[in-house]
Short mmCIF file of C-alpha atoms and ligand atoms in Angstrom, two decimals:
data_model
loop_
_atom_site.label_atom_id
_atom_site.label_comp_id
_atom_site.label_asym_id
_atom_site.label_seq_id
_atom_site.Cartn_x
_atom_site.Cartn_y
_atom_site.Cartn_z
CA UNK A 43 110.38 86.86 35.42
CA UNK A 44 106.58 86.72 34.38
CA UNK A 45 103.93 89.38 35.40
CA UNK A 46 100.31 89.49 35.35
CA UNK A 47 98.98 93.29 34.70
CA UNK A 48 95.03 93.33 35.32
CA UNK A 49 93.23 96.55 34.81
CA UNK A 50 90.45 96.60 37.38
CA UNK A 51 86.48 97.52 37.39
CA UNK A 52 85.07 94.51 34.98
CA UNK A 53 82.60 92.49 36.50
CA UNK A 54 82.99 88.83 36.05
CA UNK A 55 80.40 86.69 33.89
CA UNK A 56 81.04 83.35 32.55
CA UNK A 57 81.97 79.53 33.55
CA UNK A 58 85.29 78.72 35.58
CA UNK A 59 86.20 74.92 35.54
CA UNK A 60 87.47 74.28 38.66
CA UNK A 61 91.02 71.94 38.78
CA UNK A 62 91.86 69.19 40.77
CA UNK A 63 92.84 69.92 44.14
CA UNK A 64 96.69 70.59 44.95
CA UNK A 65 97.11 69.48 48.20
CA UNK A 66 95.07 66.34 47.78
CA UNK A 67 97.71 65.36 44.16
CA UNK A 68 100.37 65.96 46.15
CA UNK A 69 99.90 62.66 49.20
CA UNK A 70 98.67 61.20 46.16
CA UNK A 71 101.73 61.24 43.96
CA UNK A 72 103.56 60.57 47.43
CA UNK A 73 101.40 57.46 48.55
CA UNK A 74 102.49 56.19 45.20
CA UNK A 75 105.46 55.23 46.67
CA UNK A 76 104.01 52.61 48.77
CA UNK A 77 103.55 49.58 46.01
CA UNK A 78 105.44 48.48 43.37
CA UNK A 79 102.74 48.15 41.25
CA UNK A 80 101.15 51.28 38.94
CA UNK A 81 99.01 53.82 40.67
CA UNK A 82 96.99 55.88 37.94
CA UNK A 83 96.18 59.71 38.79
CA UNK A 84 93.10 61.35 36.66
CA UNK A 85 92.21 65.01 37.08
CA UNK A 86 96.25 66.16 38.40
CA UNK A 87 96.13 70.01 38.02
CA UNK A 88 99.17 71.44 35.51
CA UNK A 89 100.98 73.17 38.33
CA UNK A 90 104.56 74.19 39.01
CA UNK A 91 104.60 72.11 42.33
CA UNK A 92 103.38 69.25 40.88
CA UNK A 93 105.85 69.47 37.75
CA UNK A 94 108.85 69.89 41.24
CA UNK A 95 107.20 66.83 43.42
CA UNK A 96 107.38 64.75 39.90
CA UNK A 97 111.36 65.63 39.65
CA UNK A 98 111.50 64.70 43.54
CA UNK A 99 109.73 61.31 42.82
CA UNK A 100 112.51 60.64 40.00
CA UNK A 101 114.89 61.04 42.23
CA UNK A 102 114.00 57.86 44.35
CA UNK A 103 113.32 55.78 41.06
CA UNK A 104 109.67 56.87 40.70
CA UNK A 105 108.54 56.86 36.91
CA UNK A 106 105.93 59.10 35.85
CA UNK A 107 103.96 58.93 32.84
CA UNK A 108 101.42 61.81 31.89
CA UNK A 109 98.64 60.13 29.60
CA UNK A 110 98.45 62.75 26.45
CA UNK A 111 95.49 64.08 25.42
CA UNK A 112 92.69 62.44 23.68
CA UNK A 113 90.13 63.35 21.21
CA UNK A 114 87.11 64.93 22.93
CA UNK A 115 88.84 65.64 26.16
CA UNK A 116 87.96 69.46 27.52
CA UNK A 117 90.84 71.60 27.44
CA UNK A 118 90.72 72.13 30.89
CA UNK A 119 90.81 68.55 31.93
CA UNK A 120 93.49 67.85 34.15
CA UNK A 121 96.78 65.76 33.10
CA UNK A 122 96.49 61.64 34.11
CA UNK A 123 99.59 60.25 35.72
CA UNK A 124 100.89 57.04 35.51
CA UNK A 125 103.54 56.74 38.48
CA UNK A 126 105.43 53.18 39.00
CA UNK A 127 107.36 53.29 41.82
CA UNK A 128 108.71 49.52 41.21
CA UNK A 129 112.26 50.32 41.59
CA UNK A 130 112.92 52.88 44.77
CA UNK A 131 116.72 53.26 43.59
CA UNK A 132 117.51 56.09 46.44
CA UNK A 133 116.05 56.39 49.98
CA UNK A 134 117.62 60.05 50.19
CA UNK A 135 115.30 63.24 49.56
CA UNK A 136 118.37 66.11 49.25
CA UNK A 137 118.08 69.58 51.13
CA UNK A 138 118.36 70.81 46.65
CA UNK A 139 114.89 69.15 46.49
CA UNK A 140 113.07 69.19 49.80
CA UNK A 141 114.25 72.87 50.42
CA UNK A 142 111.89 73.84 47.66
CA UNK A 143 108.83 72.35 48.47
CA UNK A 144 107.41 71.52 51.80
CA UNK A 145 105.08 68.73 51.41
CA UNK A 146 108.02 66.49 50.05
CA UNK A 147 109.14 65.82 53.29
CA UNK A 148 106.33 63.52 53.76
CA UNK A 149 108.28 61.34 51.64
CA UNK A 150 109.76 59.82 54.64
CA UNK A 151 106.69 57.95 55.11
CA UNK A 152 106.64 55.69 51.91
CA UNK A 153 110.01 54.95 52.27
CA UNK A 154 110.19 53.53 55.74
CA UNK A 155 106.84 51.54 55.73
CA UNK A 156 108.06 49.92 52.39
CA UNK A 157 111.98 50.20 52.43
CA UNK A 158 112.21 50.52 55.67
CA UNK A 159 114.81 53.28 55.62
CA UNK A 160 114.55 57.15 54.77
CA UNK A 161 116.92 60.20 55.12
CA UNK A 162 115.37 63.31 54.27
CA UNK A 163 116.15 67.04 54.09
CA UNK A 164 114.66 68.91 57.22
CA UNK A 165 112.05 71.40 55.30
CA UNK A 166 113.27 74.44 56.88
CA UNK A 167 111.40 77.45 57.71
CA UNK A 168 108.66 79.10 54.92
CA UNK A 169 107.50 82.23 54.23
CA UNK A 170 104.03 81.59 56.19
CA UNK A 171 105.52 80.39 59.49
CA UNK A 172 108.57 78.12 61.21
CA UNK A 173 106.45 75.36 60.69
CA UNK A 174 107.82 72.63 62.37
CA UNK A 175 107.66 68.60 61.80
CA UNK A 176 108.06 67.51 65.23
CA UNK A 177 104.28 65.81 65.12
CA UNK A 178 105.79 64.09 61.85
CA UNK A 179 108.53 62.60 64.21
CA UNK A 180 106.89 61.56 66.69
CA UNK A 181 103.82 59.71 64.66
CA UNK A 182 106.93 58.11 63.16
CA UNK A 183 108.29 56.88 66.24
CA UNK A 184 105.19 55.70 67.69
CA UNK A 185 105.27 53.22 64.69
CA UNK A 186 108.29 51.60 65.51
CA UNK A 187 110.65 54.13 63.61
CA UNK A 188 114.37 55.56 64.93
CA UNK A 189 114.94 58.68 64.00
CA UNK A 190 117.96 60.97 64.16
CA UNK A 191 118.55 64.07 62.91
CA UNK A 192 122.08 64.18 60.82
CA UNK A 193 123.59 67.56 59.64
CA UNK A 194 119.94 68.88 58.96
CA UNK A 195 118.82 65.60 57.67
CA UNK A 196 115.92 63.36 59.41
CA UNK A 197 117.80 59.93 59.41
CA UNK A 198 114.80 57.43 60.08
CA UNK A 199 115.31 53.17 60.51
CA UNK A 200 112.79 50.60 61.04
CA UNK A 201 114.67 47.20 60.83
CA UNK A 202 112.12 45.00 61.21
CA UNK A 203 109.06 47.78 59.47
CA UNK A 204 106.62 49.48 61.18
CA UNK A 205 104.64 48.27 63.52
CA UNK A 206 100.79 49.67 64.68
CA UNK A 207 99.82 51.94 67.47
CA UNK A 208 98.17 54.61 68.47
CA UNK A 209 99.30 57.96 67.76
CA UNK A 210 97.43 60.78 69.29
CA UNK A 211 98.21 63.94 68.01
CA UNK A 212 98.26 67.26 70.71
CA UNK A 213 96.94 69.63 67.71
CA UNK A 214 95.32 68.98 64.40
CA UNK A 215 97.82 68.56 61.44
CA UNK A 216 97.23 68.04 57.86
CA UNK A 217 100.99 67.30 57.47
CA UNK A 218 101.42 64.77 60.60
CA UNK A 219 98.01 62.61 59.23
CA UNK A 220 98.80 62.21 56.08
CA UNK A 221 102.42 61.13 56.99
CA UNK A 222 100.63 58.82 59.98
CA UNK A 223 98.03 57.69 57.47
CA UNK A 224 100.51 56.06 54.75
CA UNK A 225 103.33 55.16 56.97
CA UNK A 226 99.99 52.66 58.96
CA UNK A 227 98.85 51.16 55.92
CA UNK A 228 102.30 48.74 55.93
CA UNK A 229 102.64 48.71 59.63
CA UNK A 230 102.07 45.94 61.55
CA UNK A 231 98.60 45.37 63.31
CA UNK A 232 95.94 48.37 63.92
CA UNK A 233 96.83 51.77 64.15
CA UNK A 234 94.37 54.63 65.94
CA UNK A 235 95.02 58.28 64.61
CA UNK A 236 93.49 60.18 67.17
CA UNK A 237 92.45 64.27 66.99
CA UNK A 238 93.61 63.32 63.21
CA UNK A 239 92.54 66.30 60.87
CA UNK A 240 89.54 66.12 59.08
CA UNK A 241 90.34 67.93 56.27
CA UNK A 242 88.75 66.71 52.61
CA UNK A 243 92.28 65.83 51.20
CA UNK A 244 92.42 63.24 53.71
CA UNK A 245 89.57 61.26 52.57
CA UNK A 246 90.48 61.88 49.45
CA UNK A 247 94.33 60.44 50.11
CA UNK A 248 92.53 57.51 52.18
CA UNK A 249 89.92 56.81 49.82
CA UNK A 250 92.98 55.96 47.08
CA UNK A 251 95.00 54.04 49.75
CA UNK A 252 91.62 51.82 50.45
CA UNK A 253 91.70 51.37 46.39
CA UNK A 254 95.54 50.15 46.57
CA UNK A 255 94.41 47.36 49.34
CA UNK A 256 94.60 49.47 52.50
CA UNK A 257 92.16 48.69 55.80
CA UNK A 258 91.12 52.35 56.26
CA UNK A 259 87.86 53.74 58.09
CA UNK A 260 86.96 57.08 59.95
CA UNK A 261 88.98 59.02 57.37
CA UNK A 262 87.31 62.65 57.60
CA UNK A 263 86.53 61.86 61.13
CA UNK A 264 88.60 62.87 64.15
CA UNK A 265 89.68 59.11 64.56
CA UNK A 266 91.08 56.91 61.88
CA UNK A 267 91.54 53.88 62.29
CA UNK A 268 94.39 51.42 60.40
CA UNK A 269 94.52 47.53 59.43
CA UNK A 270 98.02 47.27 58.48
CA UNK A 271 98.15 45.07 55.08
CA UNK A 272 101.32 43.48 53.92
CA UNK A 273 101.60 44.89 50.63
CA UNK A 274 99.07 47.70 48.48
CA UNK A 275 98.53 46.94 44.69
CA UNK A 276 98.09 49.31 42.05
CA UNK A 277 94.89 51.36 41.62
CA UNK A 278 92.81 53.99 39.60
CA UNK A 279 91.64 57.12 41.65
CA UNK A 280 90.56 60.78 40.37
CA UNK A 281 91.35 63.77 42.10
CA UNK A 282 89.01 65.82 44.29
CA UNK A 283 88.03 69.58 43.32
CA UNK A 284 90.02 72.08 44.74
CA UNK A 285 88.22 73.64 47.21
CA UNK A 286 90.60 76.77 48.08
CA UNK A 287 90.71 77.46 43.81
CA UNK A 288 86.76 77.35 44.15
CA UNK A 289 86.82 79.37 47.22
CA UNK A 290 89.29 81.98 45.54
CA UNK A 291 87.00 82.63 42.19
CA UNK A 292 84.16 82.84 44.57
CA UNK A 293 85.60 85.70 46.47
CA UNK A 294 86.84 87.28 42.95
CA UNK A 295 83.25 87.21 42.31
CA UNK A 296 81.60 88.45 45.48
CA UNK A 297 84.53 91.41 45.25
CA UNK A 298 83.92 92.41 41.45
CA UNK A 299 80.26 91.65 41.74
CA UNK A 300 78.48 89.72 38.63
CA UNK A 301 77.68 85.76 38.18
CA UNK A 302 79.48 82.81 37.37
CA UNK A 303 79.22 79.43 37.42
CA UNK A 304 82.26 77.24 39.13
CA UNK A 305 82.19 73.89 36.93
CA UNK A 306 82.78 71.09 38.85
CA UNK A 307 83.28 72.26 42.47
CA UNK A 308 81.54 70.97 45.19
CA UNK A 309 80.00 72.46 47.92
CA UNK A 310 80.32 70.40 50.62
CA UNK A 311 83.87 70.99 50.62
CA UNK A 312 83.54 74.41 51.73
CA UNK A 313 80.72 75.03 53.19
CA UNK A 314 82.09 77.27 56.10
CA UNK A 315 83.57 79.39 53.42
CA UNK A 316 80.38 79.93 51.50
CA UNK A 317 78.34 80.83 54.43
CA UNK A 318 80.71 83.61 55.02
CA UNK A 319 80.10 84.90 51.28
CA UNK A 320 76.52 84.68 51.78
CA UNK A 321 77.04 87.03 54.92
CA UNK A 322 78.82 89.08 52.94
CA UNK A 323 76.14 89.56 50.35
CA UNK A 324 76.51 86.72 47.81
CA UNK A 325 73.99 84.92 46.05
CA UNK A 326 75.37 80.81 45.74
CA UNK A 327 73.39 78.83 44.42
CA UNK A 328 73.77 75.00 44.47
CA UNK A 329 73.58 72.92 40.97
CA UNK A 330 74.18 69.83 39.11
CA UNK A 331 77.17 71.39 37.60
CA UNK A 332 78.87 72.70 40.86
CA UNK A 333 78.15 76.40 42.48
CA UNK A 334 76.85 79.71 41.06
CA UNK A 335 77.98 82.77 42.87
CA UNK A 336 76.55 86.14 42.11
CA UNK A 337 76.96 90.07 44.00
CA UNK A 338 74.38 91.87 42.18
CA UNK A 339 74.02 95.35 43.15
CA UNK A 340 74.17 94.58 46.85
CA UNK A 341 77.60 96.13 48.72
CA UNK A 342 79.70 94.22 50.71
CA UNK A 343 79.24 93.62 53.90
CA UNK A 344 81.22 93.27 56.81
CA UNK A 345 82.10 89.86 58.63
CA UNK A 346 83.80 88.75 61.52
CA UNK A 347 86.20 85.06 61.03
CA UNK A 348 88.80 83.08 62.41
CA UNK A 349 90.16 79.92 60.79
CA UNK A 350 89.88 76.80 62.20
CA UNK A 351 90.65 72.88 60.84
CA UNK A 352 88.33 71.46 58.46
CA UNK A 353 85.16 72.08 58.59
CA UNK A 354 86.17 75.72 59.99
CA UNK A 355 87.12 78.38 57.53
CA UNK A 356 89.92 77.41 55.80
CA UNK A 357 93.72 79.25 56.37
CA UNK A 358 94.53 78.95 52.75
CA UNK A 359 91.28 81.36 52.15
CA UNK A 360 92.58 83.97 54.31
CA UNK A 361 94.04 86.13 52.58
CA UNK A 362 91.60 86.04 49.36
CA UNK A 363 88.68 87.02 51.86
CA UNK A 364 90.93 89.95 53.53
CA UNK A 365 90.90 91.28 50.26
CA UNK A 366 87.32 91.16 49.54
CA UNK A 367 86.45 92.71 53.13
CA UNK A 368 88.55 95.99 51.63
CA UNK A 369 85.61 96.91 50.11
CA UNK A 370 82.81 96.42 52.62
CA UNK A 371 80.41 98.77 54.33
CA UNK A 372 82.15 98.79 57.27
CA UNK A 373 85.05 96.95 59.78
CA UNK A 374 85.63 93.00 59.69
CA UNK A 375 87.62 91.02 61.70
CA UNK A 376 89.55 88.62 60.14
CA UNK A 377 91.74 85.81 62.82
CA UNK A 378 94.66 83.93 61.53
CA UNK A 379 94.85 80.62 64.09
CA UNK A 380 96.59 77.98 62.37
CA UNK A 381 99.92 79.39 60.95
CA UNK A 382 101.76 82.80 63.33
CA UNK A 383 102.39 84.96 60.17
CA UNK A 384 100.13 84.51 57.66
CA UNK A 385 99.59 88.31 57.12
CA UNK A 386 102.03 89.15 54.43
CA UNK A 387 99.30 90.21 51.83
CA UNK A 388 98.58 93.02 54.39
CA UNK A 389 101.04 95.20 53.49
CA UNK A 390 100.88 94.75 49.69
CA UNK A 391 97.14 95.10 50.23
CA UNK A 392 97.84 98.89 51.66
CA UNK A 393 99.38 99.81 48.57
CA UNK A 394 95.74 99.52 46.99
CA UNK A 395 94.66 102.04 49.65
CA UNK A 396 93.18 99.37 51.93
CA UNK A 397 92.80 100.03 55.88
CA UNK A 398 94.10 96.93 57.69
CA UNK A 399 95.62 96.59 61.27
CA UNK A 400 97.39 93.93 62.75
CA UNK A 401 97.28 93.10 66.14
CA UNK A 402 98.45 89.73 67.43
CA UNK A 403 96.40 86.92 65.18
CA UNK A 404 93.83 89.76 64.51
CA UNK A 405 93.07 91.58 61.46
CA UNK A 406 90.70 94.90 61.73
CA UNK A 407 89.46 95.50 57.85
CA UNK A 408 87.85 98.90 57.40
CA UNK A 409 86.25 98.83 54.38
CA UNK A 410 86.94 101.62 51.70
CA UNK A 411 85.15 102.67 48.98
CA UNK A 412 87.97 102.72 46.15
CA UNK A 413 90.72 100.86 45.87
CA UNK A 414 93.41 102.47 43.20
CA UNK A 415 95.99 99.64 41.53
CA UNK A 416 99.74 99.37 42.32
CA UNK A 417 102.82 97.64 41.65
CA UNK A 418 102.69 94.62 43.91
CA UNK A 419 104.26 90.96 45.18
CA UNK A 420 103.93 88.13 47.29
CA UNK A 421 105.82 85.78 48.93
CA UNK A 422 103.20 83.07 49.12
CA UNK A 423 100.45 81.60 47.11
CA UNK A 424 96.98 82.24 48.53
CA UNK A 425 98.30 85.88 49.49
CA UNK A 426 99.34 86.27 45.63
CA UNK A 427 96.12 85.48 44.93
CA UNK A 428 94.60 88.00 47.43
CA UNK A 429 96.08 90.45 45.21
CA UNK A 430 94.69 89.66 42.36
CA UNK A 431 91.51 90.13 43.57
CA UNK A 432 92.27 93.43 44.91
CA UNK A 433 93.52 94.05 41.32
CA UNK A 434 90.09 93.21 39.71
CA UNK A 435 88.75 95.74 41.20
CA UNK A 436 90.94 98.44 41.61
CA UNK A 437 90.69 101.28 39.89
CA UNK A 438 93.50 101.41 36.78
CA UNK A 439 96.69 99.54 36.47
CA UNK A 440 97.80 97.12 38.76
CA UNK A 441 101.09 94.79 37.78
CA UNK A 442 101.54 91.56 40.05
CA UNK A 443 105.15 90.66 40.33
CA UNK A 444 106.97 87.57 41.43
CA UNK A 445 103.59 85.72 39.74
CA UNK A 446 106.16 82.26 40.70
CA UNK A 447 104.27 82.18 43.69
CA UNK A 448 100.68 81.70 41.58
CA UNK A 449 101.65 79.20 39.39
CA UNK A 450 102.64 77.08 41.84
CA UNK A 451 98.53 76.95 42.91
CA UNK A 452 96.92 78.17 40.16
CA UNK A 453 95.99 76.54 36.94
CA UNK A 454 95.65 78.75 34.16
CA UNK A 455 94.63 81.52 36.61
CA UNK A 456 94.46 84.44 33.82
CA UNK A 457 92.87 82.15 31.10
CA UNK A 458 90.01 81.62 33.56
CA UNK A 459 89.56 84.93 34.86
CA UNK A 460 89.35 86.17 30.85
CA UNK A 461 87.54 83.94 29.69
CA UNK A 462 84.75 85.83 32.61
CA UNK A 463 85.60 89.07 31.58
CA UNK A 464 88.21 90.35 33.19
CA UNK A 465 91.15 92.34 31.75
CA UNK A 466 94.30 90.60 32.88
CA UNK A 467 97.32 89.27 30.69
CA UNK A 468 100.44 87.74 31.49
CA UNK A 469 103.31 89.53 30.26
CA UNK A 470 106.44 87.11 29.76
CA UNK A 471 109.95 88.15 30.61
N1 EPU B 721 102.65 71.89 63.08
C1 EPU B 721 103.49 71.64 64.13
N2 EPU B 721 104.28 70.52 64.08
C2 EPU B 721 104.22 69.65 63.06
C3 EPU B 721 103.33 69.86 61.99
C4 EPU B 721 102.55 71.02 62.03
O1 EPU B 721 103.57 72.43 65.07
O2 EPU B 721 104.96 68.65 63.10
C5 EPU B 721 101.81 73.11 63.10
C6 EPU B 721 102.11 74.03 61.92
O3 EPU B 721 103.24 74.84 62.15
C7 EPU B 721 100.82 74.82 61.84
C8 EPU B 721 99.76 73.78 62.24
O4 EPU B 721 100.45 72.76 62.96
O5 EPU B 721 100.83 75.85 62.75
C9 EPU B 721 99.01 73.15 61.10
O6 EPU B 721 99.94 72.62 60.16
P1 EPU B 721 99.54 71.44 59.17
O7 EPU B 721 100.45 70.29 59.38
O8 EPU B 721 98.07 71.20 59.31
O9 EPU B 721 99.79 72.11 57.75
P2 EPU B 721 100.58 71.48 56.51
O10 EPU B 721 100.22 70.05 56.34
O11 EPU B 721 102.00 71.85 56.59
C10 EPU B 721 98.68 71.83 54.77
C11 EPU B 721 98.55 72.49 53.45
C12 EPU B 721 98.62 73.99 53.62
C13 EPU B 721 97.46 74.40 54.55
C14 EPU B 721 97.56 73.64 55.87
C15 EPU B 721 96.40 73.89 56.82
C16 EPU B 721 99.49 70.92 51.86
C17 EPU B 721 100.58 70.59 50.90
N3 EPU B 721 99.63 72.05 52.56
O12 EPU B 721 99.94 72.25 55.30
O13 EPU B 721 98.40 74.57 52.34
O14 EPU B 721 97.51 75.79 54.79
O15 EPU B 721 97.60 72.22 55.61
O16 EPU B 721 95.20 73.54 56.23
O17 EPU B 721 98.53 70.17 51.99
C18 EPU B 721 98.77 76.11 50.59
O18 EPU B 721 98.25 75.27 49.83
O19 EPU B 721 99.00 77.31 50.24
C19 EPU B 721 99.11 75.70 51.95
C20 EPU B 721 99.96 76.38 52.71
#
């Protein structure tokens, strides 16, 4: 199995291009599903989870075409993806599949607005939380759909397709609006998401279906609402920056201290999190090109957070900003709201020497002054990551293990962070 061994202390200097945004390719590949016609994907990060949801798509019939590369294209420049789902040859997403990736289940959705029929793997539990998909049911069955669940398998039916309504949903989920979202776009007559997350992904998933032919407005707004069409057509759409990858270089930054400028992200996608690095003593500057972040001689300081939905701080930049508030001049409080046990990086972050206790949803940081590198793991992406920017600027040798985990998220994570100065390899085997 690959590690990554970083040697701490450099400061980072230099341009990081920031990818396309995981969790908005992911609906996208998945809403691909809904026409029979070709949807084309520009900017699709090279990740592991997107090379697993393209095996997952072939197993329904999907085709998927990645565009090579063309003269003059940056090297950085994500993959394009033609997907045709013309032929859905198999309404069944195995436990094999699903099991390993989450967001497949949302699969379910394409497949009963446009076949009618689904049977899909129940998720299971993950390594962040039980995380459930009962608001995933019931969204269904509020459009019309019978569901059953079948030897761990959600059996799902809608004879006569889905037909529009409103689903109001009792807490915000990402998962439960973008299933609610595709699944309306073939129903029947208007459908009203209400308390619908807000979340940029969204948009960026409705913005596409609107493309394909769908009646979408209020996406990024509490309340969606949903003109059921009788059939989407093909489309064009790029992907949106990844805001948690921007976040994450911007707290490797703030933690190291230096300057460098995030190509291509955009602010306005998280804006919450950026205020919190200015608190903390960052510079971040706006440009044409994206975001500048600089620490330059001033410490770290100490900040109190809890995450919260879009536009709150975001849960998947939890653990990266636990790691910078090792170092500050004092305690922080960090709150984990959205997922029960998101706090696996806590332990792995003691074995740099950091001072964290957990109590309930509540983090205390107290800052230290050194950190010292270790042998470390993770069993989840954005607390892999956390490590790593422990690592950067720990003193001596720290060796990530089970790196799986980072590749899933991370494009290219130790090119970029090289490329700025930092001393980190991969070591194969
Ligand atoms: N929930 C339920 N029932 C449901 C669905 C969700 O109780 O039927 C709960 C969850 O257990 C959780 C909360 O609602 O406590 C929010 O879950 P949500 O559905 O919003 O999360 P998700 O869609 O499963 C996506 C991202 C996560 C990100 C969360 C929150 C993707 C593929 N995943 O998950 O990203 O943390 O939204 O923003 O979009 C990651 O990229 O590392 C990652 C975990």
């Amino acid at each position: 199995m690959d590690r990554i061994r970083i040697i701490g202390g450099n400061k980072l200097h230099g341009t990081i291009p920031i990818s396309g945004a995981k969790n908005a390719a992911l609906p996208l590949m998945i809403a691909a599903m809904l026409t029979d016609e070709t949807l084309i994907l520009d900017n699709v990060p090279r990740l592991a989870d997107v090379a697993q949801l393209q095996r997952i798509l072939g197993n329904h019939g999907v085709d998927i075409m990645a565009a090579g590369k063309r003269p003059g294209d940056h090297e950085y420049q994500g993959q394009t993806l033609h997907i045709s789902a013309k032929n859905i040859i198999d309404t069944t997403a195995p436990y094999e599949l699903v099991s390993k990736m989450r967001a497949s289940f949302w699969v379910i959705a394409p497949l009963l607005a446009r076949m009618h029929e689904a049977k899909v793997s129940l998720p299971g539990g993950c390594a962040i939380g039980t995380r459930p998909v009962d608001l995933l049911i019931m969204a269904l069955e509020k459009l019309g759909a019978e569901l059953s669940i079948d030897a761990g398998y959600v059996v799902a039916k809608a004879p006569g397709g889905l037909k529009g309504a409103t689903i109001e949903f009792p807490k915000v989920t990402v998962s439960g609006t973008h299933v609610a979202l595709m699944a309306a776009t073939l129903a029947r007559g208007t459908t009203i998401i209400a308390n619908a997350a807000c979340e940029p992904e969204i948009t960026d998933v409705a913005d596409c279906l609107n493309k394909m032919g769908a009646k979408i407005t209020g996406a990024g707004t509490p309340r969606i609402l949903i003109e059921g069409v009788a059939k989407l057509h093909g489309a064009r759409h790029t992907v949106l920056p990844d805001r948690i990858e921007t976040g994450t270089y911007a707290m490797a930054v703030a933690m190291t201290g230096g300057e460098v400028q995030l190509s291509g992200a955009r602010p306005e996608l998280l804006q919450s999190a950026l205020d919190v690095l200015t608190e903390a003593g960052a510079t971040i500057t706006v440009n044409n090109d994206g975001i500048r972040v600089a620490r330059n001689g001033a410490g770290i300081s100490p900040v109190t957070v809890s995450t919260a939905p879009f536009p709150g701080f975001p849960t998947d930049l939890q653990a990266q900003l636990m790691a910078l508030m090792t170092r500050a001049k004092g305690a922080s409080h960090i709150t984990e709201t959205i997922f029960e046990n998101r706090f696996m990086h806590v332990q792995e972050l003691a074995r740099f020497g950091a001072r964290i206790q957990l109590d309930g949803e509540t983090a205390t940081i107290d800052g230290v002054a050194r950190l010292r590198g270790a042998p470390v793991m993770a069993t989840d992406l954005r607390a892999s990551v956390s490590l790593v920017i422990a690592a950067l600027a720990a003193e001596g040798e720290t060796m990530v293990n089970r790196i799986y985990h980072l590749d899933r998220g991370f494009e290219r994570l130790e090119e970029k962070l090289s490329a700025c100065g930092a001393s980190i390899e991969r070591i194969s085997g």
